[in-house]
Amino acid sequence: MKIDILTLFPDMFTGFLNESIIKRAMDKNLVTIQVHNIRDYSPFKNKQVDDYQYGGGAGMVLMCEPIFAAIEDLKKEDTLVLMMSPSGKKFKEQTAKEYASKKHIILLCGHYEGFDERIKTIVDEEISIGEFVLTGGEIPAMAITDAITRLIPGVINEESLQSETFTDDLVDYPVYTKPANFRGMEVPSVLLSGHHANIKKWREEKRQELTKKRNEE
């Protein structure tokens, strides 16, 4: 899989791409992730990419020219183009699974007041990581890239993927490690019993219980 990220602030991705699971996945050639500066596609000598909005109002708007040029340069026949937008559809684990099956994804990060509305004609989907507004699309792009990458075969142990949060619309069960008693807080005795059937039953009950509690909040 290849992921191309279009942004005005490419340096924001330096640490993200050079640490932990993402870096290991890239080193193993399981995924290729490249960050591109939208300003490199500006038709203007001063690399301008935004301007005042027609009709007046606060904030600058990202222009069509550089973004159309960037997407048209990077896009292939089977590319999925995603625009980071607080008004887009909500990103979920199932969405990540769908995206993980794609060969090529372009993530478009907005900034300032937003995109010229006509840019939406060149993207396939608008996507949001939640009902809140950030200063730009870089953090959502990182979150989506992370969620997709970890689902690529070979990146993470398959057993871990099968039992984690949201795999079947349930949150994950509680986990513990040594010591068995820490400041009076004890590990549930069933986890120390060695009885695998009972442990499995306890974990499933906890998943149901915690999911119900989460949905009630």
XYZ file of C-alpha atoms in Angstrom:
217
model
C 0.000 0.000 0.000
C 1.034 3.578 -0.643
C -0.215 6.615 1.258
C 0.502 10.131 0.002
C -0.174 13.008 2.396
C -0.707 16.546 1.117
C -0.062 19.240 3.704
C 1.204 22.779 4.224
C 3.268 21.613 7.211
C 5.237 18.484 6.243
C 7.598 18.765 9.228
C 4.705 17.865 11.519
C 4.991 14.287 10.243
C 8.706 13.803 10.966
C 8.359 12.162 14.364
C 5.216 10.282 13.368
C 6.954 8.542 10.477
C 10.204 7.806 12.289
C 9.036 6.031 15.409
C 7.418 2.792 16.535
C 5.123 0.614 14.426
C 4.785 3.030 11.492
C 8.546 3.143 10.966
C 8.882 -0.633 11.258
C 6.115 -1.138 8.709
C 7.880 1.211 6.296
C 11.253 -0.450 6.903
C 9.668 -3.816 6.029
C 8.208 -2.308 2.847
C 4.704 -3.183 4.007
C 3.603 0.396 3.377
C 5.052 3.438 1.631
C 4.137 6.799 3.151
C 5.207 10.034 1.510
C 4.488 13.588 2.628
C 4.155 16.344 0.039
C 4.147 20.102 0.544
C 1.135 21.659 -1.189
C 3.192 24.818 -1.728
C 5.386 22.900 -4.175
C 2.392 22.836 -6.518
C 1.599 26.543 -6.311
C 1.573 28.293 -9.730
C 2.831 31.491 -8.091
C 6.438 32.564 -7.520
C 5.755 33.303 -3.852
C 4.260 29.790 -3.398
C 0.877 31.230 -2.390
C -1.766 28.593 -1.703
C -4.578 30.563 -0.058
C -6.494 33.811 -0.459
C -9.347 35.846 1.017
C -12.800 34.397 0.593
C -15.361 35.859 -1.782
C -18.191 37.615 0.029
C -16.010 38.586 2.964
C -15.443 36.796 6.243
C -12.659 35.762 8.584
C -9.876 33.415 7.560
C -8.035 32.444 4.421
C -9.254 29.764 2.012
C -7.081 27.159 0.286
C -7.098 27.718 -3.475
C -8.038 25.255 -6.204
C -4.926 25.512 -8.373
C -2.238 23.968 -6.135
C -4.471 21.243 -4.742
C -5.854 20.175 -8.106
C -2.284 20.119 -9.465
C -1.033 18.002 -6.547
C -3.825 15.447 -6.688
C -3.657 15.171 -10.471
C 0.090 14.597 -10.232
C -0.160 11.850 -7.612
C -3.438 10.159 -8.483
C -3.495 6.767 -10.206
C -6.376 4.785 -11.678
C -7.120 3.018 -8.371
C -6.405 5.918 -5.974
C -8.774 6.858 -3.143
C -8.623 10.586 -2.353
C -9.667 11.569 1.172
C -10.193 15.129 2.407
C -9.759 15.751 6.123
C -12.870 17.683 7.171
C -14.821 18.122 10.441
C -18.015 17.913 8.374
C -17.035 14.600 6.756
C -18.304 11.150 7.632
C -17.036 9.807 10.939
C -13.961 7.597 10.759
C -14.461 4.228 12.479
C -12.626 0.920 12.759
C -14.719 -0.517 9.938
C -13.702 2.450 7.785
C -10.053 1.734 8.562
C -10.529 -1.876 7.440
C -12.071 -0.726 4.172
C -9.220 1.700 3.533
C -6.580 -0.894 4.445
C -7.619 -2.949 1.417
C -6.812 -0.089 -0.985
C -3.593 0.084 -2.996
C -3.181 3.845 -2.947
C -4.640 6.596 -0.753
C -4.143 10.347 -0.867
C -4.875 12.246 2.369
C -5.555 15.950 1.890
C -4.931 18.115 4.959
C -6.701 21.435 5.202
C -5.719 24.489 7.208
C -6.894 28.021 7.921
C -10.597 28.615 7.095
C -10.846 25.568 4.858
C -10.964 24.509 1.227
C -12.443 26.244 -1.785
C -15.709 24.337 -2.220
C -14.751 23.300 -5.747
C -11.895 21.162 -4.410
C -14.527 18.668 -3.252
C -15.091 17.722 -6.896
C -11.667 16.080 -7.056
C -11.889 14.074 -3.806
C -13.708 10.788 -3.237
C -14.670 11.215 0.410
C -14.619 13.766 3.211
C -13.611 12.152 6.502
C -13.686 13.300 10.137
C -12.154 11.779 13.274
C -14.729 13.397 15.557
C -17.139 16.204 16.215
C -14.563 18.869 17.030
C -12.408 21.319 15.110
C -8.604 21.267 14.982
C -6.181 23.838 13.582
C -5.583 21.627 10.552
C -5.942 18.197 9.018
C -2.484 16.928 9.933
C -3.434 15.229 13.209
C -6.487 13.515 11.651
C -4.282 12.370 8.753
C -1.822 10.850 11.229
C -4.621 9.105 13.118
C -6.100 7.664 9.930
C -2.685 6.614 8.597
C -1.912 4.879 11.893
C -5.274 3.084 12.003
C -4.904 1.885 8.413
C -1.246 0.860 8.626
C -1.664 -1.348 11.675
C -4.286 -3.391 9.782
C -1.966 -4.209 6.886
C -0.993 -7.908 7.052
C 2.369 -8.376 8.730
C 2.408 -5.069 10.597
C 0.850 -6.373 13.832
C 0.360 -9.884 15.196
C -2.908 -11.290 13.819
C -4.022 -12.569 17.240
C -3.743 -9.070 18.681
C -5.925 -7.651 15.907
C -8.649 -10.231 16.418
C -9.208 -9.462 20.094
C -8.862 -5.689 20.282
C -11.321 -2.855 20.745
C -14.022 -2.343 18.053
C -13.145 -5.540 16.181
C -16.775 -6.652 16.683
C -18.211 -3.328 17.922
C -17.083 -4.104 21.482
C -14.348 -2.397 23.479
C -11.432 -4.491 24.702
C -11.299 -6.363 28.001
C -9.092 -5.147 30.910
C -5.522 -6.460 30.978
C -3.060 -6.882 33.855
C 0.578 -7.809 34.423
C 2.928 -8.295 37.410
C 2.708 -7.780 40.328
C -0.500 -9.625 41.172
C -1.098 -7.199 44.036
C -0.122 -3.541 43.724
C -0.971 -1.241 46.626
C -3.915 -3.426 47.541
C -5.243 -3.574 43.981
C -5.389 -7.234 43.016
C -5.504 -8.906 39.636
C -8.851 -10.748 39.234
C -8.374 -14.290 40.507
C -9.807 -15.850 37.338
C -6.806 -14.543 35.356
C -4.456 -16.368 37.732
C -6.431 -19.603 37.645
C -5.012 -21.043 34.444
C -8.565 -22.086 33.469
C -8.726 -20.905 29.857
C -12.469 -21.411 29.392
C -13.252 -19.332 32.479
C -10.763 -16.651 31.438
C -12.346 -16.440 27.992
C -15.832 -16.177 29.543
C -14.677 -13.440 31.972
C -13.084 -11.435 29.187
C -16.201 -11.612 27.022
C -18.396 -10.544 29.947
C -16.093 -7.612 30.634
C -16.200 -6.532 26.985
C -19.991 -6.539 27.072
C -20.061 -4.703 30.395
C -17.572 -2.013 29.385
C -19.218 -1.476 26.007
C -22.606 -0.989 27.655
C -21.112 1.475 30.130
C -19.368 3.401 27.318
C -22.575 3.649 25.291
C -24.492 4.976 28.304
C -22.054 7.821 28.907
